[in-house]
mmCIF file of C-alpha atoms in Angstrom:
data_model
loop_
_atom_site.group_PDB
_atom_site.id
_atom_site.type_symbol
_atom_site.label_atom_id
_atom_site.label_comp_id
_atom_site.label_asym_id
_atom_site.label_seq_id
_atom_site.Cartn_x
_atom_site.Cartn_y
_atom_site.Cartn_z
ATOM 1 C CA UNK Y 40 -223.416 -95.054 72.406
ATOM 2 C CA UNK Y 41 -222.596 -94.257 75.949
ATOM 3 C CA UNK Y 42 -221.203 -96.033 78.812
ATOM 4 C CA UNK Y 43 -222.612 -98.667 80.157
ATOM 5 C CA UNK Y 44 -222.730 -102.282 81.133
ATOM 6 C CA UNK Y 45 -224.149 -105.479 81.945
ATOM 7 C CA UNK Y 46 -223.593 -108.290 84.311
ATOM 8 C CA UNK Y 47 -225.381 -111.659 84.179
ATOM 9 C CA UNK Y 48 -224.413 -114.393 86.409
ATOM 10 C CA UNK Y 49 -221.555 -112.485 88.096
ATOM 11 C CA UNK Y 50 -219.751 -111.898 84.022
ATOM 12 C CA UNK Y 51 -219.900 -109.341 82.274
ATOM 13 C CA UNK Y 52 -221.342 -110.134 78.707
ATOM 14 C CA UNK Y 53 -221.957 -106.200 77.313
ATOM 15 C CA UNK Y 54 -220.813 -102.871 77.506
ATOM 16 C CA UNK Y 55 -221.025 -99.586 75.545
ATOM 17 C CA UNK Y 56 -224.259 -100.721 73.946
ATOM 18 C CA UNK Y 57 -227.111 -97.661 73.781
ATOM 19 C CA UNK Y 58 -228.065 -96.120 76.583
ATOM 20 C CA UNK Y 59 -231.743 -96.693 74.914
ATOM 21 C CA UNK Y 60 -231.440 -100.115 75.179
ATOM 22 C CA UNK Y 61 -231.333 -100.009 78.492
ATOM 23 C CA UNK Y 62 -234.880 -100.376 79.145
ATOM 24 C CA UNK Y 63 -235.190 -103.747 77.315
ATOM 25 C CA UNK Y 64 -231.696 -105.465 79.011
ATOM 26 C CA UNK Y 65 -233.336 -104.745 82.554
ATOM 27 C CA UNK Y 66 -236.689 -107.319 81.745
ATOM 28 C CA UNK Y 67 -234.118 -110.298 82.399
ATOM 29 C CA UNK Y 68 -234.387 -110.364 86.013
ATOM 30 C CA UNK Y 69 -230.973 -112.000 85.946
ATOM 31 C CA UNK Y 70 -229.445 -109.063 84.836
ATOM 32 C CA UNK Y 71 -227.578 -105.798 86.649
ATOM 33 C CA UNK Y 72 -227.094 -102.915 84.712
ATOM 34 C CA UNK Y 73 -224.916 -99.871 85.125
ATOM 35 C CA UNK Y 74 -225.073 -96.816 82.622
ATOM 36 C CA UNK Y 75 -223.646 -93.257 83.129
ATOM 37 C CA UNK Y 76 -225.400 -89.788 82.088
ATOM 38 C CA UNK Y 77 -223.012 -86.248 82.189
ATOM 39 C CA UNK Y 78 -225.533 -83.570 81.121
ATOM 40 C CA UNK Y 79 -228.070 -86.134 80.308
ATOM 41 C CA UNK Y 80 -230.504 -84.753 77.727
ATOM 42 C CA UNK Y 81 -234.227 -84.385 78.000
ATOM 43 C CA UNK Y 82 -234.966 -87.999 76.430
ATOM 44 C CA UNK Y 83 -232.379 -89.209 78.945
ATOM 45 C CA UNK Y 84 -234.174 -87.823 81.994
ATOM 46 C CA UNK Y 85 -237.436 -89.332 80.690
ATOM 47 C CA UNK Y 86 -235.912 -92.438 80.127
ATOM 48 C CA UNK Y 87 -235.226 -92.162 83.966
ATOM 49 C CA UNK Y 88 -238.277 -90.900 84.558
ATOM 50 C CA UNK Y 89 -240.864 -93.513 82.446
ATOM 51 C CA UNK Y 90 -239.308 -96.394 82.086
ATOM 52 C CA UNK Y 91 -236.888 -96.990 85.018
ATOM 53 C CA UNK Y 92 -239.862 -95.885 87.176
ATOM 54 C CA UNK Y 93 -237.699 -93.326 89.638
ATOM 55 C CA UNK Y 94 -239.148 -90.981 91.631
ATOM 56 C CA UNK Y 95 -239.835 -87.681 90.632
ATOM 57 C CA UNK Y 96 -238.312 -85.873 94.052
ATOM 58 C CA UNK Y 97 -235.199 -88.009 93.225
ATOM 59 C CA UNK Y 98 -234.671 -87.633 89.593
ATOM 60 C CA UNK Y 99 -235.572 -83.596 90.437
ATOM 61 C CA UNK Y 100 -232.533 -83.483 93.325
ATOM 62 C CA UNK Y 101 -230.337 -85.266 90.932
ATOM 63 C CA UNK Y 102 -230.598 -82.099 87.663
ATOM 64 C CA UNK Y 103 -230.656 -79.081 90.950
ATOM 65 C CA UNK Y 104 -227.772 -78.031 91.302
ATOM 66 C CA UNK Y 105 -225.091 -78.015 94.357
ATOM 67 C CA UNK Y 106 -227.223 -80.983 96.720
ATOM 68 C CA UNK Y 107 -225.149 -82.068 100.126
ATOM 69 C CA UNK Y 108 -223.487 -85.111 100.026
ATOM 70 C CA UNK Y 109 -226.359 -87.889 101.590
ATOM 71 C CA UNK Y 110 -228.417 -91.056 100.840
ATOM 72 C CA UNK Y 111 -232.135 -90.851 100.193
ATOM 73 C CA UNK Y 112 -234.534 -93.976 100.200
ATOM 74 C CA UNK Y 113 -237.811 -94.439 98.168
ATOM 75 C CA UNK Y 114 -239.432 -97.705 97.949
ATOM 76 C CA UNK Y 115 -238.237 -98.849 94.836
ATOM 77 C CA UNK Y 116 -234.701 -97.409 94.858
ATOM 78 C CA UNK Y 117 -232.309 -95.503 97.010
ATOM 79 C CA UNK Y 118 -230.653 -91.914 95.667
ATOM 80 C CA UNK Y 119 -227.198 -91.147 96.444
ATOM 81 C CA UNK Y 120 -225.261 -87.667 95.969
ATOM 82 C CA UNK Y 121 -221.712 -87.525 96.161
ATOM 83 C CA UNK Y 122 -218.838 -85.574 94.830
ATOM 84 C CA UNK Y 123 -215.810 -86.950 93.514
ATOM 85 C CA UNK Y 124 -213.006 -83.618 93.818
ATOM 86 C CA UNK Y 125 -209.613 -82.709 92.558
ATOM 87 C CA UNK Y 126 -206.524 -80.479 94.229
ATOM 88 C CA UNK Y 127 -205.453 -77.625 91.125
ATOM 89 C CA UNK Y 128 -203.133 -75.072 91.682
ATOM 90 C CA UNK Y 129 -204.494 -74.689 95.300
ATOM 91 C CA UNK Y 130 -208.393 -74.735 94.994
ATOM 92 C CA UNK Y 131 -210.681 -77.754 94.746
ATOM 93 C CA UNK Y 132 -212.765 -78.627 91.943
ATOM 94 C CA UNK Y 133 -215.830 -80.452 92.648
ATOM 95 C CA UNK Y 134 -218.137 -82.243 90.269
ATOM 96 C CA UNK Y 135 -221.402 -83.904 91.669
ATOM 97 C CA UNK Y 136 -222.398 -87.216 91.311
ATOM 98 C CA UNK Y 137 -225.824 -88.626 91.758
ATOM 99 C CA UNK Y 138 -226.257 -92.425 91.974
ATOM 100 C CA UNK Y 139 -230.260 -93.951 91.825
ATOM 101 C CA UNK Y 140 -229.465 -97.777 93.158
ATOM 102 C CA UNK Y 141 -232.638 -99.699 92.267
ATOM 103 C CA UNK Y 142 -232.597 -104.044 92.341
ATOM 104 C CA UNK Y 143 -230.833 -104.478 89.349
ATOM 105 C CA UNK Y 144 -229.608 -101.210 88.282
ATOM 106 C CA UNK Y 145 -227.390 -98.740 89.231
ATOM 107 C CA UNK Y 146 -227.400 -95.416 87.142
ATOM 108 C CA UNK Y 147 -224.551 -92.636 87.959
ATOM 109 C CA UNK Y 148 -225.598 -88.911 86.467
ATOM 110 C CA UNK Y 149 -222.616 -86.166 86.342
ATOM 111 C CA UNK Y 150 -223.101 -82.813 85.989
ATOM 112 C CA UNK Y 151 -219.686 -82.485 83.757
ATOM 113 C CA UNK Y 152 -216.767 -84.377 82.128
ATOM 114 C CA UNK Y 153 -214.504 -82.871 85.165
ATOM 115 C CA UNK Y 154 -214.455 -86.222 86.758
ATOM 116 C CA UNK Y 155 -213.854 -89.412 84.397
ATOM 117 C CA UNK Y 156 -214.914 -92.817 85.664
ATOM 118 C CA UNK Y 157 -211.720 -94.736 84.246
ATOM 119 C CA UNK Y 158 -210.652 -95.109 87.599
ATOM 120 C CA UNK Y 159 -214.690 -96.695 88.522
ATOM 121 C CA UNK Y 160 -214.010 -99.245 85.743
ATOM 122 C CA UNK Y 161 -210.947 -100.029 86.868
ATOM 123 C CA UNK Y 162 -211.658 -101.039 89.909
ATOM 124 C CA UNK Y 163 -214.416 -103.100 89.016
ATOM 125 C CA UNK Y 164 -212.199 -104.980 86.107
ATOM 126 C CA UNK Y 165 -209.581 -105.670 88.705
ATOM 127 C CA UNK Y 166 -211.849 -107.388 90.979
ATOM 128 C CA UNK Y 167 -214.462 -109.775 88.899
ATOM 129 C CA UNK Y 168 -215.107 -112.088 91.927
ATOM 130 C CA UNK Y 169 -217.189 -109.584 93.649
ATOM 131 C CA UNK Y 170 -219.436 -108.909 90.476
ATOM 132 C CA UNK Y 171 -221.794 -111.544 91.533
ATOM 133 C CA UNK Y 172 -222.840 -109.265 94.563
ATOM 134 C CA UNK Y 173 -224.837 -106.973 92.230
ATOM 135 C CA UNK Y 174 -225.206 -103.492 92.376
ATOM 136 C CA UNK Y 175 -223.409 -103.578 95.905
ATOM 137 C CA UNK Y 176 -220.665 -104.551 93.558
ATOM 138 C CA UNK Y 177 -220.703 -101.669 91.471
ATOM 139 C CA UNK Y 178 -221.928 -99.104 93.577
ATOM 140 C CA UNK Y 179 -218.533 -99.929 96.263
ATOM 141 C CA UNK Y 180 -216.498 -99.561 92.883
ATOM 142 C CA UNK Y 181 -217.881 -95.483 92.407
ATOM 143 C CA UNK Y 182 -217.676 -94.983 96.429
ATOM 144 C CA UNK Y 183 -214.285 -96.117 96.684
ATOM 145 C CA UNK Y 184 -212.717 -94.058 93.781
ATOM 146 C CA UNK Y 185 -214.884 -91.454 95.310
ATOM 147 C CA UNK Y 186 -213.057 -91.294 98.551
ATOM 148 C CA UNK Y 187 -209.693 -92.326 97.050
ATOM 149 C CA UNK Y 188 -209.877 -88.113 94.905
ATOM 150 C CA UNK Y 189 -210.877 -87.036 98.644
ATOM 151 C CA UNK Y 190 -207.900 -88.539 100.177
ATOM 152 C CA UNK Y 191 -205.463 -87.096 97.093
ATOM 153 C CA UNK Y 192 -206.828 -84.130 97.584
ATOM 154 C CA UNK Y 193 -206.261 -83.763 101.509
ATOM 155 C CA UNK Y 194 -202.821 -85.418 101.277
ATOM 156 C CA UNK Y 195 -202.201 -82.766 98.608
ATOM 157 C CA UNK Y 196 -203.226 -79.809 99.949
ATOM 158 C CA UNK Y 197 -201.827 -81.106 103.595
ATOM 159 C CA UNK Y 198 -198.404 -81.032 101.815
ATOM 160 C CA UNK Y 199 -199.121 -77.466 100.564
ATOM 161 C CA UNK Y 200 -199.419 -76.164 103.868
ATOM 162 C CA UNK Y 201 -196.415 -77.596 105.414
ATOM 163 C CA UNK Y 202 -194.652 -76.022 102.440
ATOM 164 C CA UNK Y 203 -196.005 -72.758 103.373
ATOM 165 C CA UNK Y 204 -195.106 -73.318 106.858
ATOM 166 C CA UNK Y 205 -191.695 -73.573 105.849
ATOM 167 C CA UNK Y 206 -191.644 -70.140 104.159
ATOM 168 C CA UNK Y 207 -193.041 -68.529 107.361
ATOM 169 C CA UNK Y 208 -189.134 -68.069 108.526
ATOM 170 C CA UNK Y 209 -187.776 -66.677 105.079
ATOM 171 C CA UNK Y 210 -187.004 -63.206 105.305
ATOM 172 C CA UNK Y 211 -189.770 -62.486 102.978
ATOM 173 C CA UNK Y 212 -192.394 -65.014 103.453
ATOM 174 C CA UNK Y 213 -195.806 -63.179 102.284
ATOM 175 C CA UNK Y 214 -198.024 -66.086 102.955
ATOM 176 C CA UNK Y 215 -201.501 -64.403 103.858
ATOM 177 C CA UNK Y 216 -202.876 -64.338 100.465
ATOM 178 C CA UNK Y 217 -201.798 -68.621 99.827
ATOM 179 C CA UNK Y 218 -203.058 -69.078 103.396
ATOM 180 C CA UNK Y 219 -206.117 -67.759 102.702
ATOM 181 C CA UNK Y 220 -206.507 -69.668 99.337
ATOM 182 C CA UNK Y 221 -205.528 -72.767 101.255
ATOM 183 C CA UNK Y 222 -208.071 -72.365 104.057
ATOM 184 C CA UNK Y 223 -210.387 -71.505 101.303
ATOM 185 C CA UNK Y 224 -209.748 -74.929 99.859
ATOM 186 C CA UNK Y 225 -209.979 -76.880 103.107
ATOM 187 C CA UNK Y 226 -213.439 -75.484 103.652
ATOM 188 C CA UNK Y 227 -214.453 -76.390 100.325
ATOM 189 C CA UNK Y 228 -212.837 -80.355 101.045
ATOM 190 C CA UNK Y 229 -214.469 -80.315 104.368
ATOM 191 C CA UNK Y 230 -217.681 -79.218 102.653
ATOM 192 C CA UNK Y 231 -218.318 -82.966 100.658
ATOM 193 C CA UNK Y 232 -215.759 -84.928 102.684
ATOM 194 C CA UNK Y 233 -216.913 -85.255 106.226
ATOM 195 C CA UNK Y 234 -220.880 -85.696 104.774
ATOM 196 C CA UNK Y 235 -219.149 -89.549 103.333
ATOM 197 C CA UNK Y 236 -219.280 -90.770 106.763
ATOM 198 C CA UNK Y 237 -222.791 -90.450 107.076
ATOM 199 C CA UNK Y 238 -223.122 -91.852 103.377
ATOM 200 C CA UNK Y 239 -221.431 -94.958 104.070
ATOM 201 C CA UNK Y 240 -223.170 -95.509 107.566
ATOM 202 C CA UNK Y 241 -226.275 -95.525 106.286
ATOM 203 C CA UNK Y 242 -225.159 -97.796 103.669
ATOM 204 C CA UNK Y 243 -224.173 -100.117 106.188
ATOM 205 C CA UNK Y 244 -227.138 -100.275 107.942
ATOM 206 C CA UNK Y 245 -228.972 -103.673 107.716
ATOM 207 C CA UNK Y 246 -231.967 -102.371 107.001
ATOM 208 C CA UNK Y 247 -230.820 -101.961 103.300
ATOM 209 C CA UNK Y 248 -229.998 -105.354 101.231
ATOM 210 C CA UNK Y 249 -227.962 -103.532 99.410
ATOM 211 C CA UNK Y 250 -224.296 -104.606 100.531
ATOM 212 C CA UNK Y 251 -224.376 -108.279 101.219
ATOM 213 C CA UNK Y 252 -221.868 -110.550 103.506
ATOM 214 C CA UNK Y 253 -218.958 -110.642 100.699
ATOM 215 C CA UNK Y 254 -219.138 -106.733 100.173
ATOM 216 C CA UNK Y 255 -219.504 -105.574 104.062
ATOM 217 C CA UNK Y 256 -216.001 -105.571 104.530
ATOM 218 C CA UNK Y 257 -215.128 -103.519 100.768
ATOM 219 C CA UNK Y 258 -217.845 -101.069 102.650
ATOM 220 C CA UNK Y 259 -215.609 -100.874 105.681
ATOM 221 C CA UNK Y 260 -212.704 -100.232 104.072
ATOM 222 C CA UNK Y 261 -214.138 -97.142 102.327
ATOM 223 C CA UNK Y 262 -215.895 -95.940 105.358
ATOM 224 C CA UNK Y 263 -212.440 -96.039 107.410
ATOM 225 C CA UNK Y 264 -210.913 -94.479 103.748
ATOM 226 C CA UNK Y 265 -213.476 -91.497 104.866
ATOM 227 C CA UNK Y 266 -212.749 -91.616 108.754
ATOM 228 C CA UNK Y 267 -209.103 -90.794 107.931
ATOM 229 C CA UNK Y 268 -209.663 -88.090 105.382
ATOM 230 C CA UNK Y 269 -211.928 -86.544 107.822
ATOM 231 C CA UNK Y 270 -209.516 -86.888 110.478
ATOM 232 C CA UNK Y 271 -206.737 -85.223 108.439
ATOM 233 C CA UNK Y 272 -208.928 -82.283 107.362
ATOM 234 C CA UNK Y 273 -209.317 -81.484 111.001
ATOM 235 C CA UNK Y 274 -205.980 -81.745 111.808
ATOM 236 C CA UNK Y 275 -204.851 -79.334 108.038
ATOM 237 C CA UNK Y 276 -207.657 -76.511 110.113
ATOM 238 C CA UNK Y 277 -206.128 -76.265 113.135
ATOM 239 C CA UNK Y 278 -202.526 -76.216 111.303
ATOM 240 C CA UNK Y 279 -203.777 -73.537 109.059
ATOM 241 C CA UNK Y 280 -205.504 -71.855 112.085
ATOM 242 C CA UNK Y 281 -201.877 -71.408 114.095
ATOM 243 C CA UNK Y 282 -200.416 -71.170 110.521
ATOM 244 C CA UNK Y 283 -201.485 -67.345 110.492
ATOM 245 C CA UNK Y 284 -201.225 -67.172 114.113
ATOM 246 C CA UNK Y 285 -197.498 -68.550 113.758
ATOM 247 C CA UNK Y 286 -196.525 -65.313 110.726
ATOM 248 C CA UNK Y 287 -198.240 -62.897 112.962
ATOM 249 C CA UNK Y 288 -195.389 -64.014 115.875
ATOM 250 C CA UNK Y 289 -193.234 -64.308 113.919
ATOM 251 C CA UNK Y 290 -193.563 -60.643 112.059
ATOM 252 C CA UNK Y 291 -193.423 -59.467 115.865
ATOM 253 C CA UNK Y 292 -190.329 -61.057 116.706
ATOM 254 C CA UNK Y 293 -188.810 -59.293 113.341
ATOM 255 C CA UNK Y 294 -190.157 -56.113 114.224
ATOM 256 C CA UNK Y 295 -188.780 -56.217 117.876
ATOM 257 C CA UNK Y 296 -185.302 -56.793 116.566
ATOM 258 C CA UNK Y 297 -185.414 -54.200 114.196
ATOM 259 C CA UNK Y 298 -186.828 -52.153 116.538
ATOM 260 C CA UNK Y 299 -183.889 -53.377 119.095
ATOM 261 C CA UNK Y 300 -181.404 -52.363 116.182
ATOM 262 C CA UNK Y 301 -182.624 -49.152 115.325
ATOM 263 C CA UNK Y 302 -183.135 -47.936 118.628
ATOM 264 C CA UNK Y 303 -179.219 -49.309 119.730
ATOM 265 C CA UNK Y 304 -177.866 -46.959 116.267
ATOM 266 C CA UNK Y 305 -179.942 -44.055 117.495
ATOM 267 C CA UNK Y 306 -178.350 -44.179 120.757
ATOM 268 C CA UNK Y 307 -174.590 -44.442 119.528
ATOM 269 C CA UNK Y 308 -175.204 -41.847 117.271
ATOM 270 C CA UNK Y 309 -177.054 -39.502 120.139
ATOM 271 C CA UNK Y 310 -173.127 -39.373 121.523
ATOM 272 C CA UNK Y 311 -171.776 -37.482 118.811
ATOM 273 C CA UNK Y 312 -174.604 -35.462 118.092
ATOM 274 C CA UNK Y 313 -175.322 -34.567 121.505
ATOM 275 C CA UNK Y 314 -171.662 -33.394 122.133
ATOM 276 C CA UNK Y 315 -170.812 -31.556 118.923
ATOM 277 C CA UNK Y 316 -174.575 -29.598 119.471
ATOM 278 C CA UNK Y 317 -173.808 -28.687 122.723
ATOM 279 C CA UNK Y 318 -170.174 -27.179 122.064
ATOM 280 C CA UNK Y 319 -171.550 -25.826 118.479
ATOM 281 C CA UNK Y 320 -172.853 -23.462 120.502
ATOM 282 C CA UNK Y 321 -170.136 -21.470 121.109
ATOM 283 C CA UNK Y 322 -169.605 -23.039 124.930
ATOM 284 C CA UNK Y 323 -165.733 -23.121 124.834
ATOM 285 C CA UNK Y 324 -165.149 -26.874 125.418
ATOM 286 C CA UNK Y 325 -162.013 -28.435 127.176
ATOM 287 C CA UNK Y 326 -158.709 -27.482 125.498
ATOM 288 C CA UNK Y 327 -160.169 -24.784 123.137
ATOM 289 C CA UNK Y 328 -158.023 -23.440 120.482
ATOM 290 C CA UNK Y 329 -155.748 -25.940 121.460
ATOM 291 C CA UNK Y 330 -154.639 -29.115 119.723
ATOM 292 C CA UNK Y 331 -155.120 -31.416 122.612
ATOM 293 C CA UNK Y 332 -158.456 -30.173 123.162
ATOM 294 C CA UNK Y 333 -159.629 -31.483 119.772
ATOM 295 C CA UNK Y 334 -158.236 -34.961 120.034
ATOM 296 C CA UNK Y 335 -160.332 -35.309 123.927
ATOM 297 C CA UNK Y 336 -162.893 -34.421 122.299
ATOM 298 C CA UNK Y 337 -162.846 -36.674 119.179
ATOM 299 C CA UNK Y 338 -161.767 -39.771 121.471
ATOM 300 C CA UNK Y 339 -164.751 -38.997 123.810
ATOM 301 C CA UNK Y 340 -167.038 -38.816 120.880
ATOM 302 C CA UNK Y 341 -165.255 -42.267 119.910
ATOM 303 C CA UNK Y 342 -165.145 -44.162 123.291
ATOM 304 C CA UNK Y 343 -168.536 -42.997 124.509
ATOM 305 C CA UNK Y 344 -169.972 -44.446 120.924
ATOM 306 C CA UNK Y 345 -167.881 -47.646 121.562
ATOM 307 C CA UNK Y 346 -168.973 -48.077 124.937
ATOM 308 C CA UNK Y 347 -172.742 -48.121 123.713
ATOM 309 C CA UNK Y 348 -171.936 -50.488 120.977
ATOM 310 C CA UNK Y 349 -169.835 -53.491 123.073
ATOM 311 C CA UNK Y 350 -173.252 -52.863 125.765
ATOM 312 C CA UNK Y 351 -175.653 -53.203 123.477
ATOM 313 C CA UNK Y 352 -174.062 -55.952 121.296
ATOM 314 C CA UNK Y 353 -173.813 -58.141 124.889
ATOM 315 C CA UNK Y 354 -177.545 -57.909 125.224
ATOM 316 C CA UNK Y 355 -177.873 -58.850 121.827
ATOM 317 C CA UNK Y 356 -179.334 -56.114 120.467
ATOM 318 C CA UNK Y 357 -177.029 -55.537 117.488
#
C-alpha cells in the first residue's frame, strides 16, 4: 500500500490502493493519477522507468542527489525539483522533491519522511471544484504547500533575528556565533527559495497545457507566495549584514566609555600619587613637622581629586 490516488470525472473514486496498480488505472484515459515514492525501491524506479515510459535523464536527476530547484521538459512529460524546508532550532532542513507531470499522471518522489504531504492532501480535499483541471490540479496543491514551509521558514527565522537584534544592547550580548548560524540559515533558504520564481514562471508559460484558465490564477497566487518570500530573504541579508556591523559599533561605543572611565580614575588618582611621591622624597613640604602642614596637604590631595572628578563627570565621562 502506499499513497496514492485517483480522479475520474473531477471525483475522486480511490486512494491508497498499490502503488503496482498503478500501471493498469492509467489505461482509462479518463483517469488522473497521483502516487508518492520516499526512497522508492528498485521495482519502484522500474515501474517509473518501463511502464510509465519516463525518461531516463529525468528519472536519473530525480535518485542524484542535491539537484537545483527548476522545471525540465521532455516530450511526454515535464520534471520538476523542488524542496519543501523547515526552520529547527536555527538551521533549515531541506528535503527534495521531484515531481514527473505527464497527461494524466503526476508522480512526487522524496528522498525522506522529513517532509509529510498531509498538508498536499489537505489542500486538495478542501478544494474539490478544481479537481476537474487535472494534474494542474494536483500539481498547484504540492507547489503551494511548497512555498507556504518557505514562507514559515523566512517569517521564522526573520523573527529570530530581530530577537537577536534586541540582545545587541544587553550588557552581555555574545551574538557572533547565533549570527553566524542565522546567516548560515538564510543562505541555505535563499539557496531553494528564490529558484521558485523561475519554477512557477515557466509553469505559467502558455506554451505548457498544463495549468488551464480555472487554475492560472491558483498559479499566481503561489508565484506572488514566492515573490514575497524572496523579497523578505533579501531584506533578513541585509539586516543580518548591519546586524554584525551594528555589535561591532556598538562594542566600540562600550569600549570608549570604559576607556573614558578608566582613563578619568587614573587621573584623580595621579593627584595623590603624584604629591605624596614627590614629598616622599624627603623634599620638606609646606608646614613640615607642623600640624597645619599636614591638613594643606591632605585637603590639596582632596580638592585637587575633587576638582578632576566634578570636570570630568560634566563631560560625561564618569
Amino acid at each position: 500500500m502506499g499513497r496514492t490516488r485517483l480522479y475520474r470525472n473531477g471525483e475522486l473514486v480511490d486512494r491508497d490502493f498499490p502503488v503496482a496498480e498503478v500501471a493498469g488505472r492509467l489505461e482509462d484515459h479518463s483517469a488522473v493519477v497521483w502516487f508518492d515514492l520516499c526512497a522508492p525501491s528498485e521495482d519502484e524506479i522500474g515501474l517509473l522507468r518501463d511502464e510509465l515510459g519516463l525518461h531516463a535523464l529525468a528519472i536519473e536527476d530525480a535518485f542524484s542527489e542535491r539537484q537545483r530547484p527548476k522545471v525540465d521538459r521532455y516530450p511526454t512529460h515535464l520534471f520538476l525539483s523542488v524542496y519543501a524546508v523547515r526552520y529547527d532550532k536555527h538551521e533549515i532542513k531541506a528535503c527534495e522533491v521531484d515531481v514527473f507531470v505527464a497527461r494524466n499522471a503526476l508522480v512526487t518522489v522524496r528522498e525522506s519522511e522529513d517532509y509529510v504531504l498531509e498538508g498536499v492532501e489537505r489542500r486538495w480535499d478542501s478544494a474539490p471544484q478544481l479537481a476537474s483541471s487535472g494534474v494542474g490540479f494536483l500539481l498547484h496543491g504540492l507547489l503551494d504547500d511548497v512555498a507556504d514551509s518557505h514562507y514559515a521558514a523566512a517569517q521564522a527565522l526573520d523573527d529570530d533575528i530581530e530577537a537577536l537584534e534586541d540582545h545587541i544592547y544587553e550588557e552581555k550580548p555574545h551574538v557572533g556565533r547565533r549570527a553566524l548560524q542565522l546567516r548560515r540559515a538564510l543562505v541555505q533558504l535563499r539557496r531553494v527559495a528564490l529558484p521558485m520564481r523561475e519554477v512557477l514562471g515557466s509553469l505559467l508559460h502558455r506554451e505548457h497545457d498544463l495549468v488551464d484558465d480555472v487554475m492560472m490564477p491558483y498559479y499566481l497566487d503561489v508565484k506572488d507566495h514566492t515573490l514575497f518570500t524572496a523579497e523578505l530573504t533579501e531584506s533578513m541579508r541585509e539586516l543580518i549584514t548591519n546586524l554584525r556591523e551594528a555589535e561591532v559599533a556598538v562594542q566600540g561605543n562600550r569600549l570608549n566609555s570604559i576607556m573614558k572611565k578608566v582613563t578619568s580614575w587614573a587621573a584623580i588618582i595621579a593627584v595623590p600619587t603624584a604629591i605624596s611621591g614627590y614629598y616622599g622624597m624627603n623634599v620638606p613640604y609646606p608646614g613640615f613637622e607642623q600640624k597645619w602642614g599636614v591638613w594643606v596637604a591632605t585637603l590639596g590631595i582632596f580638592g585637587l581629586s575633587y576638582f578632576l572628578y566634578l570636570m570630568f563627570k560634566r563631560r560625561d565621562w564618569l
